[in-house]
Amino acid sequence: MTPVRVRIAPSPTGDPHVGTAYIGLFNAAFARHHGGQFILRIEDTDQKRSTRASEEAIYRSLHWVGLRWDEGPDVGGPCGPYRQSERSAIYQAHCQQLLSNGTAYRCFCTAGRLDAVRAEQRSRKETARYDGFCRDLDRADSDSRASQGESFVLRLRMRQDGDTVVPDALRGQVVYDNRQIDDQVLLKSDGLPTYHLANVVDDHLMGVTHVIRAEEWLNSTPKHLALYEAFGWQPPVFVHMPLLRNADKSKISKRKNPTSLQYYERSGILPEAMLNFLALMGYSRKDEAGADLEKFSYDEFAADLDMTRISLGGPVFDLEKLRWINGLYIRALTPAQLAERAAQWYGQDERAAEIAALVQERVPELGEYMHHAGPFYRGSLDYGCNARFLLVGCAAKKKTAVRLSPAASRGFFETLIAGLEPLIEWTAPAIEEAIRGAIATTPAAVGDGMMAVRVAVCGRPASPPLFESMAAIGRATVLVRLREVCNLLGDPRLLQVAIAAVRQELEATEAALTAALAVPTATPTPQTAVTATGGA
RNA sequence: GCCCCGUUAGUCUAGCGGUCAGGACACGGCCCUCUCAAGGCUGGGACAGGAGUUCAAUUCUCCUACGGGGCACCA
């Protein structure tokens, strides 16, 4: 029996995603279970969006959560290179093979024509797909046009009749009508492969036996199968995992959920708790009594793992339960271990010195250190009565201040997010520019806009310098907080609830005070008390 | 619009023809308690709907509804 080899193939665009850890966990555990290997491959064929910084962040976050791989760009291995941008020659050679055996053809269609075709198909309510315009071009003609430097892509020649059956380890046989399947682009006009080509070629060359990936890939599997056939290769076993979901059941997204692993690391989720929680998404274990087992280690999980027992309903990523499991792990530590872990978590954080520099001036005694540094080490914030500052200008002292409605304030935060999100460099000057830009789109005063951002990001109206603070808090966490503020402002009822809570608190205090002052004779007089202590 | 996947309480799940439909998060109550947590006990809450197969369907089949995903020179 051939050894099990599995892989994850994240693309280095943006923050390391919780879904990558999820799929990584099941792949790694599966490999461990069967004594096989787990490979990390970087899918950076999208030149426009891939960055080296993101790639590094993926290594970091995956390591943080406790995943280790046997082969990868950073650790090497016998099937390298493990970065697809470094494998162009391999893909080119394989394309040549497909071109000569006729399973692929050059397509010279322009983007404009393709758009027009798609628009036309949509207006006729058909499945949008390539119309085959270049499918039957004469080969010699195609060769000469290519050699004259005309721009082209390479497309897979899909069979136009019959069905393709995708054997999925969890779903059985999934049948597709071949006429539904597009002539997929394999090689882009920049000469780089698309995911579909690179993925098949690499999986084969790297000896991957089981492809465990997210369900969103299920529909493109027929294309992959066609490629395996075109190359004359044996396809791997396919396992399509359910997609992690937002509370509204849509595919998990950063708009509706913190998806960055960095966010969880910084808000103090323990990596072992994160893995445990992720394992519970679609998988369950039982104790001797037959009750569901909620807490188990990665090793136990890997030993137990049976992929056929994965449940397919899309699991909602429930932060409440994550926090509960995290608490379970925290309580399982000895006090000494917890002290050690906590100190390590905030003291050896790579931003420790940066944060210290920011709060230094505001700390008269070390005891107040965490009060000021706290917001740098948290995930979501609780605004309480400071929520009023989130309404741009509304808490301003100047009578003439421009005051924005909740909706307008929300609009402001949305444009701010849009300005912050694409920043290449997450630095104070870049952040400042984005903030000033966003404020400029509103009639509010600069200072009032800044105050709203300060409270949104730091949770209170007093903080170290805003831009530097935001730089230190980090992009992932800043964006999560801003999105939560948008949600808050988007639903005024949430604000009402907050206001009601504050009012209740105040009224209770007032009532207690009034009651106490109304019965001065029932207690020893203040006079006596003062004298007594004063004389001691 | 077309194609594919899914459907047990608000959420994560067990179940693989006969179960009082089990566990967990969250929620309510009680206990413990200097507070808050934690912990213990306890309560409410689910098989999407309809046909069929069967002595018997949550479980098998089909239809409907609902949810999700895909339909790019993004992965």
XYZ file of C-alpha atoms (C1' of nucleotides) in Angstrom:
611
model
C 0.000 0.000 0.000
C 1.340 3.414 -0.933
C 1.940 5.795 1.947
C -0.662 8.456 2.544
C 0.358 11.895 1.365
C -1.879 14.911 1.824
C -1.482 18.610 1.450
C -2.909 22.010 1.998
C -2.345 24.658 -0.607
C -3.163 28.094 0.739
C -2.738 31.109 -1.457
C -0.791 33.903 0.182
C -3.313 36.687 -0.213
C -4.332 38.569 2.882
C -4.467 37.372 6.470
C -3.949 33.711 7.383
C -7.448 32.315 7.412
C -9.147 30.213 10.030
C -10.422 27.986 7.213
C -6.850 27.182 6.250
C -6.199 25.980 9.782
C -9.425 23.973 9.676
C -8.582 22.121 6.489
C -4.958 21.909 7.596
C -5.983 20.255 10.832
C -7.932 17.494 9.110
C -5.185 16.918 6.574
C -2.457 16.813 9.180
C -4.440 14.540 11.465
C -5.273 12.241 8.585
C -1.612 11.965 7.669
C -0.706 11.344 11.274
C -3.395 8.710 11.611
C -2.014 6.770 8.667
C 1.634 7.452 9.320
C 1.867 9.467 6.121
C 3.155 12.892 5.179
C 1.576 16.299 5.265
C 2.717 18.843 2.708
C 2.354 22.604 2.658
C 2.307 24.070 -0.819
C 2.027 27.740 -1.587
C -0.385 28.557 -4.380
C 0.885 31.897 -5.500
C -0.092 31.728 -9.139
C -2.143 34.882 -8.762
C 0.629 37.392 -9.278
C -1.581 40.377 -8.591
C -2.672 39.358 -5.130
C 0.048 37.125 -3.716
C 2.559 38.633 -1.329
C 5.580 37.290 0.480
C 4.415 38.950 3.686
C 1.207 36.989 3.565
C 3.137 33.789 2.955
C 5.261 34.413 6.046
C 2.133 35.167 8.034
C 0.668 31.829 6.985
C 3.714 29.943 8.288
C 3.562 31.886 11.522
C -0.117 31.383 12.169
C -0.136 27.744 11.187
C 2.792 27.176 13.508
C 1.037 29.102 16.227
C -1.989 26.886 16.050
C 0.311 23.881 16.326
C 0.340 22.485 12.810
C 3.620 21.059 11.487
C 4.280 19.879 7.950
C 6.784 17.403 6.598
C 7.442 19.219 3.357
C 6.999 22.813 2.318
C 8.741 25.897 0.953
C 10.206 26.675 4.357
C 11.320 23.163 5.272
C 12.117 21.725 1.855
C 11.453 18.170 0.772
C 11.998 15.794 -2.127
C 9.240 17.167 -4.359
C 10.159 20.842 -4.381
C 9.928 23.608 -5.153
C 6.788 23.952 -3.060
C 5.964 27.416 -4.268
C 3.999 27.334 -7.500
C 5.521 30.538 -8.804
C 8.805 28.608 -8.936
C 7.377 25.750 -10.958
C 6.471 27.541 -14.162
C 8.708 25.407 -16.318
C 6.994 22.281 -15.051
C 3.556 23.591 -15.956
C 4.752 24.783 -19.347
C 6.099 21.348 -20.156
C 2.874 19.687 -19.110
C 0.853 22.116 -21.180
C 2.927 21.198 -24.171
C 1.929 17.610 -23.590
C -1.767 18.476 -23.488
C -1.458 20.616 -26.576
C 0.132 17.843 -28.537
C -2.302 15.148 -27.476
C -5.176 17.467 -28.270
C -6.738 17.681 -24.818
C -5.994 21.394 -24.668
C -6.162 24.179 -27.223
C -5.106 27.786 -27.542
C -7.777 30.421 -27.177
C -7.159 33.883 -28.593
C -10.424 35.438 -27.458
C -10.192 38.855 -25.855
C -11.607 39.671 -22.456
C -14.091 41.918 -24.210
C -15.470 39.137 -26.368
C -15.694 36.782 -23.414
C -17.648 39.345 -21.410
C -20.026 39.865 -24.295
C -20.583 36.128 -24.676
C -21.287 35.739 -20.991
C -23.681 38.685 -20.937
C -25.512 37.218 -23.904
C -25.776 33.802 -22.247
C -27.023 35.311 -19.048
C -29.682 37.277 -20.876
C -30.844 33.989 -22.396
C -30.730 32.478 -18.889
C -28.193 29.866 -19.777
C -25.209 28.654 -17.799
C -22.415 31.098 -18.509
C -19.556 29.232 -20.120
C -17.021 29.522 -22.880
C -18.729 29.206 -26.246
C -15.950 27.233 -27.902
C -15.055 29.926 -30.417
C -11.396 28.836 -30.606
C -12.001 25.202 -29.800
C -11.658 23.983 -33.355
C -9.022 26.340 -34.628
C -6.646 24.694 -37.039
C -3.540 23.594 -35.152
C -1.092 25.032 -37.670
C -3.000 28.289 -37.643
C -2.946 28.332 -33.870
C 0.808 27.670 -33.836
C 1.555 30.473 -36.231
C -0.599 33.001 -34.409
C 1.130 32.072 -31.181
C 4.569 32.341 -32.691
C 3.699 35.777 -34.044
C 3.255 36.831 -30.470
C -0.514 36.998 -30.325
C -1.731 36.723 -26.760
C -3.539 33.510 -25.834
C -4.621 31.244 -23.025
C -4.680 27.483 -23.001
C -8.032 25.812 -22.459
C -8.976 22.294 -21.513
C -10.979 20.526 -24.206
C -13.816 19.071 -22.148
C -15.783 16.208 -23.550
C -19.156 17.420 -24.800
C -21.188 14.303 -24.115
C -21.778 11.865 -21.313
C -21.318 12.312 -17.587
C -18.394 12.662 -15.263
C -18.716 10.852 -11.988
C -16.846 12.340 -9.062
C -16.258 9.809 -6.311
C -16.330 11.755 -3.066
C -15.359 9.898 0.065
C -18.168 11.525 2.035
C -20.880 11.883 -0.565
C -20.536 8.850 -2.771
C -20.813 9.295 -6.526
C -21.569 12.826 -7.614
C -22.652 12.958 -11.234
C -22.097 15.874 -13.585
C -23.372 16.338 -17.107
C -20.286 17.079 -19.180
C -22.137 19.766 -21.119
C -22.311 21.751 -17.897
C -18.568 21.894 -17.633
C -16.623 24.762 -19.057
C -13.491 24.565 -21.181
C -11.438 25.731 -18.256
C -8.460 28.030 -18.750
C -5.324 26.125 -17.773
C -2.634 28.618 -18.618
C -3.233 32.341 -18.290
C -1.925 34.800 -20.858
C 0.847 35.718 -18.428
C 2.112 32.165 -18.847
C 1.224 31.139 -15.308
C -1.112 28.227 -14.642
C -4.549 28.551 -13.111
C -5.321 26.781 -9.881
C -6.890 23.886 -11.742
C -3.836 22.973 -13.738
C -1.230 23.653 -11.084
C -3.172 21.756 -8.493
C -3.489 18.601 -10.581
C 0.076 18.642 -11.831
C 1.503 19.294 -8.395
C -0.680 16.789 -6.603
C 0.433 14.136 -9.028
C 4.096 15.052 -8.992
C 4.086 15.298 -5.208
C 2.471 11.912 -4.850
C -0.642 13.207 -3.133
C -2.973 10.293 -2.412
C -5.907 12.080 -0.784
C -7.178 15.529 -1.597
C -8.943 16.834 1.486
C -10.238 20.292 0.681
C -13.247 22.545 1.150
C -16.583 21.853 -0.471
C -16.310 24.923 -2.652
C -14.036 22.814 -4.867
C -16.479 20.014 -5.436
C -17.910 21.542 -8.593
C -14.533 21.939 -10.229
C -13.506 18.365 -9.542
C -14.834 17.095 -12.903
C -12.336 19.397 -14.581
C -9.590 18.017 -12.418
C -10.641 14.483 -13.230
C -10.550 15.352 -16.928
C -7.009 16.579 -16.447
C -5.904 13.418 -14.696
C -7.325 11.508 -17.601
C -5.668 13.761 -20.162
C -2.328 13.102 -18.527
C -3.064 9.433 -18.068
C -2.670 9.693 -14.312
C -4.424 7.968 -11.472
C -6.560 10.513 -9.589
C -6.342 10.766 -5.789
C -9.191 10.127 -3.371
C -11.318 13.245 -2.980
C -12.746 14.353 0.336
C -14.715 17.586 0.349
C -15.068 19.072 3.797
C -18.067 21.209 4.729
C -17.564 24.940 4.703
C -17.259 26.893 7.944
C -20.191 29.282 8.221
C -21.154 32.663 9.631
C -24.046 32.823 12.074
C -26.383 33.390 9.104
C -25.081 30.186 7.498
C -23.265 31.857 4.638
C -19.678 30.849 3.952
C -17.476 32.258 6.692
C -16.307 35.739 5.787
C -14.352 38.516 7.379
C -17.286 40.869 7.101
C -19.326 38.799 9.494
C -16.723 37.011 11.579
C -13.139 37.347 12.659
C -11.434 35.025 10.174
C -7.818 35.925 10.774
C -5.838 33.474 12.863
C -3.830 36.425 14.064
C -6.930 37.892 15.645
C -7.448 34.768 17.713
C -3.825 34.591 18.721
C -3.854 38.188 19.876
C -7.124 37.947 21.702
C -5.673 35.141 23.787
C -7.189 32.007 22.397
C -4.884 29.097 23.212
C -3.773 27.245 20.098
C -4.732 23.856 21.509
C -8.210 25.193 22.235
C -8.477 26.512 18.705
C -7.546 23.136 17.231
C -9.960 21.357 19.544
C -12.754 23.685 18.537
C -11.974 23.315 14.848
C -12.013 19.542 15.212
C -15.531 19.811 16.593
C -16.656 21.493 13.396
C -18.079 18.494 11.632
C -16.523 15.832 13.801
C -17.438 14.354 17.151
C -16.104 11.807 19.561
C -17.770 9.918 22.386
C -16.793 8.995 25.903
C -17.376 5.598 27.548
C -20.870 6.620 28.604
C -21.802 7.435 25.046
C -21.956 11.181 25.604
C -20.194 13.536 23.222
C -16.621 14.247 24.117
C -15.907 17.944 23.878
C -12.326 18.236 24.999
C -9.510 16.260 23.436
C -5.973 16.827 22.269
C -4.658 16.866 18.745
C -2.973 13.507 19.333
C -6.193 11.940 20.525
C -8.025 13.451 17.605
C -5.515 12.149 15.083
C -5.571 8.686 16.621
C -9.348 8.569 16.502
C -9.950 10.303 13.172
C -12.231 8.521 10.767
C -12.943 10.752 7.804
C -16.130 8.922 6.909
C -17.679 10.164 10.158
C -17.521 13.810 9.177
C -20.955 15.412 9.150
C -21.741 17.489 6.128
C -24.031 20.220 7.397
C -22.063 23.471 7.256
C -20.995 24.167 10.845
C -21.453 27.686 12.179
C -18.262 29.039 13.683
C -19.609 29.877 17.118
C -17.346 32.228 19.047
C -19.232 31.549 22.286
C -18.317 27.917 22.206
C -14.740 28.672 21.211
C -14.427 30.866 24.278
C -15.949 28.154 26.440
C -13.458 25.580 25.202
C -10.661 28.056 25.667
C -11.779 28.477 29.272
C -11.698 24.711 29.652
C -8.054 24.689 28.625
C -7.168 27.635 30.792
C -8.709 25.952 33.837
C -6.880 22.730 33.090
C -3.538 24.498 33.463
C -1.816 24.590 36.839
C -1.718 28.109 38.267
C 2.018 28.204 37.636
C 1.511 27.176 34.033
C -1.179 29.772 33.552
C 1.009 32.494 35.002
C 3.794 31.411 32.706
C 1.549 31.257 29.665
C -0.040 34.611 30.336
C 3.303 36.288 30.890
C 4.611 34.741 27.723
C 1.553 35.750 25.800
C 1.797 39.441 26.513
C 5.417 39.796 27.549
C 7.026 37.952 24.705
C 4.568 39.198 22.144
C 6.644 40.634 19.321
C 4.902 43.968 19.813
C 5.736 44.159 23.524
C 8.320 46.929 23.222
C 6.239 48.842 20.730
C 3.249 48.784 23.042
C 5.359 49.684 26.060
C 6.692 52.717 24.204
C 3.175 53.881 23.484
C 1.795 53.596 27.002
C 4.949 54.571 28.881
C 4.088 58.237 29.413
C 0.707 57.334 30.833
C 1.892 54.857 33.454
C 2.714 56.438 36.823
C 2.939 53.011 38.466
C 3.451 49.583 36.942
C 0.133 48.604 38.433
C -1.530 50.729 35.814
C 0.373 49.205 32.950
C -2.234 46.698 31.934
C -4.983 49.272 32.190
C -3.399 51.176 29.338
C -1.971 48.259 27.429
C -5.143 46.207 27.703
C -6.746 47.295 24.448
C -3.659 46.132 22.578
C -4.110 42.622 23.851
C -7.772 42.082 23.287
C -9.969 40.926 20.448
C -13.397 42.492 20.430
C -14.121 45.439 22.671
C -17.021 46.206 24.947
C -17.931 49.866 24.494
C -20.374 50.294 27.339
C -21.171 53.930 27.913
C -18.374 54.948 25.568
C -20.566 53.798 22.708
C -21.767 57.379 22.351
C -18.395 58.379 20.971
C -18.926 56.049 18.045
C -21.469 58.497 16.686
C -19.204 60.921 14.898
C -19.314 64.362 16.488
C -22.220 63.576 18.783
C -20.144 63.575 21.940
C -18.233 66.696 20.946
C -18.235 69.540 23.475
C -18.508 72.292 20.866
C -22.130 73.287 20.376
C -21.479 73.870 16.680
C -20.003 70.428 16.016
C -21.321 68.514 13.034
C -23.138 65.471 14.351
C -23.601 62.410 12.171
C -26.524 60.029 12.404
C -25.879 56.370 13.237
C -26.268 55.556 9.562
C -23.873 58.293 8.480
C -21.397 57.277 11.169
C -21.599 53.755 9.947
C -21.000 54.958 6.414
C -17.918 56.732 7.659
C -16.574 53.581 9.282
C -17.275 51.626 6.139
C -15.279 53.990 3.983
C -12.558 53.847 6.597
C -12.475 50.059 6.396
C -12.343 50.242 2.628
C -9.402 52.608 2.933
C -7.573 50.560 5.538
C -8.082 47.116 4.085
C -5.912 47.449 0.981
C -2.989 49.201 2.678
C 0.216 47.552 1.558
C 2.131 48.875 4.523
C 0.350 48.740 7.846
C 2.180 51.717 9.310
C 1.161 54.789 11.253
C 1.571 57.236 8.338
C -0.392 55.033 5.967
C -3.112 54.596 8.580
C -3.247 58.329 9.225
C -3.704 59.017 5.564
C -6.548 56.531 5.322
C -8.274 58.025 8.352
C -7.932 61.593 7.139
C -9.195 60.499 3.771
C -12.252 58.869 5.284
C -13.036 61.865 7.484
C -12.768 64.127 4.454
C -15.708 62.312 2.894
C -17.898 63.512 5.787
C -18.816 67.011 6.932
C -17.450 66.255 10.402
C -14.465 67.963 11.984
C -11.209 66.053 11.796
C -10.914 65.826 15.560
C -14.418 64.431 15.909
C -13.736 61.795 13.297
C -10.523 60.846 15.039
C -12.342 60.526 18.346
C -14.851 58.125 16.844
C -12.043 56.028 15.401
C -10.150 56.125 18.676
C -13.081 54.792 20.638
C -13.888 52.219 17.968
C -10.357 50.889 18.008
C -9.258 51.454 21.615
C -12.603 51.280 23.372
C -12.282 54.596 25.187
C -11.787 58.267 24.523
C -8.319 58.356 26.056
C -5.568 56.418 24.351
C -1.983 56.627 23.207
C -1.489 58.289 19.809
C -4.115 56.827 17.538
C -2.182 55.944 14.395
C 0.677 54.313 16.239
C -1.779 52.456 18.411
C -3.596 51.111 15.415
C -0.319 50.062 13.864
C 0.516 48.122 17.020
C -2.906 46.583 17.486
C -2.567 45.138 14.027
C -4.623 45.101 10.903
C -6.643 41.973 11.633
C -7.850 43.121 15.025
C -8.424 46.725 13.993
C -10.591 45.599 11.109
C -12.574 43.204 13.267
C -13.292 46.007 15.748
C -14.274 48.438 13.023
C -16.608 45.902 11.448
C -18.200 45.258 14.810
C -18.748 48.972 15.214
C -20.439 49.011 11.820
C -22.747 46.241 12.940
C -23.501 48.120 16.139
C -24.281 51.331 14.283
C -26.228 49.448 11.669
C -28.624 48.189 14.293
C -29.689 51.075 16.566
C -31.460 48.561 18.775
C -28.065 47.350 19.934
C -27.267 50.884 21.018
C -30.594 51.118 22.794
C -29.773 47.990 24.722
C -26.417 49.420 25.733
C -28.035 52.661 26.810
C -30.666 50.833 28.814
C -27.996 48.881 30.652
C -26.092 52.010 31.547
C -29.250 53.742 32.700
C -30.255 50.782 34.838
C -26.889 50.804 36.519
C -27.101 54.513 37.237
C -30.607 54.294 38.543
C -29.685 51.457 40.855
C -26.794 53.447 42.250
C -28.939 56.506 42.670
C -31.664 54.546 44.396
C -29.233 52.969 46.808
C -27.697 56.324 47.590
C -31.039 57.992 48.100
C -32.139 55.252 50.396
C -28.983 55.479 52.434
C -29.216 59.246 52.821
C -32.871 59.125 53.766
C -32.209 57.182 56.980
C -29.288 58.885 58.690
C -30.343 57.770 62.178
C -30.331 54.083 61.380
C -26.542 53.989 61.147
C -23.803 55.330 63.402
C -23.276 58.993 62.602
C -20.442 59.791 60.269
C -19.119 62.089 62.941
C -18.541 59.265 65.371
C -17.015 57.049 62.766
C -14.548 59.678 61.664
C -13.591 60.471 65.190
C -13.141 56.840 66.012
C -10.806 56.109 63.119
C -9.166 59.510 63.349
C -8.288 58.958 66.967
C -6.863 55.481 66.440
C -30.849 31.479 -14.505
C -28.189 26.626 -14.696
C -25.483 22.752 -11.968
C -23.918 20.476 -7.372
C -24.117 19.671 -2.017
C -26.730 19.833 2.440
C -31.217 19.831 6.219
C -31.916 16.539 14.309
C -33.436 22.650 19.419
C -30.626 29.617 18.576
C -25.581 26.884 17.816
C -22.022 22.251 17.579
C -23.445 17.285 17.278
C -24.975 11.508 18.509
C -28.178 8.440 15.837
C -26.697 4.404 10.711
C -35.463 0.642 10.718
C -38.079 -0.572 16.736
C -34.249 4.909 21.361
C -38.274 7.994 27.116
C -34.343 11.011 20.104
C -28.343 11.113 23.821
C -24.395 14.908 24.886
C -22.315 20.068 24.650
C -22.550 25.678 24.052
C -26.156 29.412 24.929
C -30.721 30.498 27.871
C -34.037 29.991 32.708
C -34.327 28.103 37.881
C -32.070 26.159 42.304
C -27.622 24.962 45.231
C -22.636 26.365 46.628
C -20.742 31.276 47.875
C -17.967 37.825 50.689
C -18.493 39.334 44.807
C -17.618 37.423 40.053
C -16.319 33.302 37.757
C -15.950 28.073 38.142
C -18.696 23.803 39.787
C -23.224 20.783 40.961
C -28.412 19.843 40.232
C -32.429 21.114 37.235
C -35.916 23.221 33.241
C -37.620 24.617 28.456
C -36.217 23.590 23.492
C -35.143 19.532 17.612
C -35.930 14.992 13.634
C -38.181 21.184 7.393
C -42.961 19.404 4.734
C -45.409 15.622 1.743
C -45.715 10.974 -0.627
C -43.779 5.987 -0.966
C -41.030 1.205 0.816
C -41.843 -1.600 5.396
C -45.179 -4.947 10.567
C -42.293 -0.483 11.891
C -39.380 5.271 9.720
C -35.297 10.618 12.432
C -32.924 6.539 9.848
C -34.181 3.925 2.971
C -36.429 6.207 -1.977
C -38.803 10.240 -4.561
C -40.916 15.194 -4.722
C -41.308 20.107 -2.545
C -39.416 23.879 0.587
C -35.390 26.109 2.775
C -30.018 26.882 3.387
C -25.225 26.809 1.099
C -21.651 26.449 -2.779
C -20.101 26.770 -7.888
C -20.748 28.795 -12.842
C -13.355 34.050 -13.866
C -7.003 34.728 -17.655
C -9.163 34.266 -8.127
C -7.857 30.526 -5.436
